[in-house]
Coordinates of N, CA and C in Angstrom, one line a residue:
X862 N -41.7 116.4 -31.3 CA -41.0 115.7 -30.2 C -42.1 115.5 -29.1
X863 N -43.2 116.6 -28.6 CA -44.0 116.1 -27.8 C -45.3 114.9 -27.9
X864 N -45.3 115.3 -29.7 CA -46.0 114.4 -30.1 C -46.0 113.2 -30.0
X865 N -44.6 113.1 -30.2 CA -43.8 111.2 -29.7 C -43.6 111.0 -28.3
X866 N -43.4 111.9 -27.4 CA -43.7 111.6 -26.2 C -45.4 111.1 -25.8
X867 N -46.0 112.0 -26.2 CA -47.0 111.5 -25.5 C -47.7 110.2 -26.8
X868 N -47.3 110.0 -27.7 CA -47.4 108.5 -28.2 C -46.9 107.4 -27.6
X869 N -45.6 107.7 -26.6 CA -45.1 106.5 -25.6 C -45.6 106.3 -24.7
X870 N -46.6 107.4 -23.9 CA -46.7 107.3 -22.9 C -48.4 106.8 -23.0
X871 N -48.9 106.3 -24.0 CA -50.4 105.5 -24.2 C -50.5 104.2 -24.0
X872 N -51.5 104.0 -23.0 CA -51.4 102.6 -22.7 C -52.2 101.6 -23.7
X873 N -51.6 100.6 -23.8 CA -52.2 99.4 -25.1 C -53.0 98.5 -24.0
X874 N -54.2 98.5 -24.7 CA -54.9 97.4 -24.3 C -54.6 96.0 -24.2
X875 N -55.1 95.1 -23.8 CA -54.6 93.3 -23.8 C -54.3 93.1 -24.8
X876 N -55.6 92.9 -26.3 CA -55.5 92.5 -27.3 C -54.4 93.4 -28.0
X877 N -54.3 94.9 -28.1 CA -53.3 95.2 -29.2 C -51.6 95.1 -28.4
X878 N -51.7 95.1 -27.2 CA -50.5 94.0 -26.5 C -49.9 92.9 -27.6
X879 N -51.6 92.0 -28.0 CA -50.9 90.7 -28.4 C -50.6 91.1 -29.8
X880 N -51.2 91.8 -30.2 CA -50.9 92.3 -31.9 C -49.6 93.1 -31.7
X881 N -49.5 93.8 -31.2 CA -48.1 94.5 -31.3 C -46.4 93.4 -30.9
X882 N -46.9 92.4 -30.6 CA -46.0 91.9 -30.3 C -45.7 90.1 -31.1
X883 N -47.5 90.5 -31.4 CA -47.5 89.6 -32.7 C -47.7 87.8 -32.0
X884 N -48.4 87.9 -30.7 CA -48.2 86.4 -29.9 C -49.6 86.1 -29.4
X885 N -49.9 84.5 -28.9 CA -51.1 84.7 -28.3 C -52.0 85.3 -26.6
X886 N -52.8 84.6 -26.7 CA -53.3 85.1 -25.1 C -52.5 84.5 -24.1
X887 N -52.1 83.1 -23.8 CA -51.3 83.0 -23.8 C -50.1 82.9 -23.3
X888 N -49.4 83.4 -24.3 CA -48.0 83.7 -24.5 C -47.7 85.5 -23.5
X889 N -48.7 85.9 -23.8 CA -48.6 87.2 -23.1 C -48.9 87.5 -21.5
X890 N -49.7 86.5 -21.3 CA -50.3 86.1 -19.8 C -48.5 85.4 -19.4
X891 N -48.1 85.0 -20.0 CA -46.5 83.7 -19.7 C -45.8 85.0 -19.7
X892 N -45.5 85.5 -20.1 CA -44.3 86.8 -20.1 C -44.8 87.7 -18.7
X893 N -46.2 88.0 -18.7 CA -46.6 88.7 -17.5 C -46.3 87.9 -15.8
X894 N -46.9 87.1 -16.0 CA -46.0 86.0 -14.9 C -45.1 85.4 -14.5
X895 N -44.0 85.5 -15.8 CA -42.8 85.2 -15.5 C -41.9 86.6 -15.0
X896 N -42.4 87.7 -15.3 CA -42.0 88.6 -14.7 C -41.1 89.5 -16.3
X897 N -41.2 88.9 -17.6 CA -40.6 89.1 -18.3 C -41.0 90.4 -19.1
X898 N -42.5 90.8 -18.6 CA -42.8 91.9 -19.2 C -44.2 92.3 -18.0
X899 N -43.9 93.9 -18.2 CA -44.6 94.6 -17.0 C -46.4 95.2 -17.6
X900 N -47.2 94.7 -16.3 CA -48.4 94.8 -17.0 C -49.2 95.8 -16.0
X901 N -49.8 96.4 -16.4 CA -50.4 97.3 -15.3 C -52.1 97.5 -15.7
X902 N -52.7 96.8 -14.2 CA -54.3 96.4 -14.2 C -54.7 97.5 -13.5
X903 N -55.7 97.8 -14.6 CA -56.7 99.6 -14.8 C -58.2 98.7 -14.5
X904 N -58.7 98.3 -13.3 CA -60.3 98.3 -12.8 C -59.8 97.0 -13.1
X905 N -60.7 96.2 -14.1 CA -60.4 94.7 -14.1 C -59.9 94.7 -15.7
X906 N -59.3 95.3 -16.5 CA -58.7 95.1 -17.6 C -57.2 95.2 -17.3
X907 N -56.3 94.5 -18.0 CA -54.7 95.3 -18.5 C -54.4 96.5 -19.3
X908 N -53.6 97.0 -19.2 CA -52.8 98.1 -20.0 C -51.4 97.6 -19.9
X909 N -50.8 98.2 -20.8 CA -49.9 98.0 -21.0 C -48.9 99.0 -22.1
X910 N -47.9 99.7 -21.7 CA -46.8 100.7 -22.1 C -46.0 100.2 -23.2
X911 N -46.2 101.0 -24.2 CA -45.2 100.2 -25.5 C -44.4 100.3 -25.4
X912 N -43.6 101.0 -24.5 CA -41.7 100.8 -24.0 C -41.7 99.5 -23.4
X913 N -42.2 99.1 -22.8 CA -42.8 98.0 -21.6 C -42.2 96.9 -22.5
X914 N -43.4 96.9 -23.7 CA -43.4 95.5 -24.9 C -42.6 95.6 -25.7
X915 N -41.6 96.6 -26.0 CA -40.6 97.1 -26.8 C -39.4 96.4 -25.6
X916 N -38.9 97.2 -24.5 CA -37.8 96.0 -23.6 C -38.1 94.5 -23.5
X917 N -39.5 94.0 -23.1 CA -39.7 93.1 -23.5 C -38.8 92.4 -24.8
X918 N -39.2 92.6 -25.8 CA -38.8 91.9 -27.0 C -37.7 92.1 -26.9
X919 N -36.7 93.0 -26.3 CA -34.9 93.2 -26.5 C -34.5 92.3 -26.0
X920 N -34.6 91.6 -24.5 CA -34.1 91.0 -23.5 C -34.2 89.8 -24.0
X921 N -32.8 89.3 -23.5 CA -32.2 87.9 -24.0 C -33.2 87.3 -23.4
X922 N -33.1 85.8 -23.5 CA -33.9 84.8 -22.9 C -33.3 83.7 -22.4
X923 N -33.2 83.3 -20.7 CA -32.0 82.3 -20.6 C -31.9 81.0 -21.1
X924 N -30.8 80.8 -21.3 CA -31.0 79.0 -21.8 C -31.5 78.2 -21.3
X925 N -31.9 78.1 -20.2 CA -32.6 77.1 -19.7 C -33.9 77.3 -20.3
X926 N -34.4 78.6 -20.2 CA -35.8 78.5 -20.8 C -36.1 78.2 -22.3
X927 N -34.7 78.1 -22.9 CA -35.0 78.0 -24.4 C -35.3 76.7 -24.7
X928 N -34.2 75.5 -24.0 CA -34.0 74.4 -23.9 C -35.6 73.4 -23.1
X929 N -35.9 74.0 -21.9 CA -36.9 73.4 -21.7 C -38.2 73.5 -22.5
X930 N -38.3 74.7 -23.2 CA -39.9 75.1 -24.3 C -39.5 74.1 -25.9
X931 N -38.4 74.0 -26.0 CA -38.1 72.7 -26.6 C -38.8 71.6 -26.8
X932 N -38.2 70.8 -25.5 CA -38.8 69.7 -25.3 C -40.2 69.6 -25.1

């Protein structure tokens, strides 16, 4: 149990951000800016919480945004 605690609580770097979530550079910079996923800047790199990129991927996505990445 502590062992998986402190496995949640390891910050992911940019790149394994994009691999764990399986998207580009990108796409991950668009989620951080749109507010849709929470990024936390250590000196001049990101980190980033795998709970973080785990709610991320739960959360619906409104229709408008589906409809406009559409077109």
């Amino acid at each position: 149990m502590v062992v998986q605690m402190l496995q949640e609580d390891v910050l992911l770097t940019f790149k394994e951000a994009m691999g764990y979530l399986r998207v580009s550079r990108s796409t991950l910079y668009r989620l951080m800016w749109s507010g849709q996923l929470t990024g936390h800047k250590v000196g001049s790199t990101w980190r980033f919480y795998r709970e973080d990129l785990r709610a991320c991927v739960g959360r619906e996505v409104p229709m408008g945004t589906v409809s406009d990445s559409v077109n």
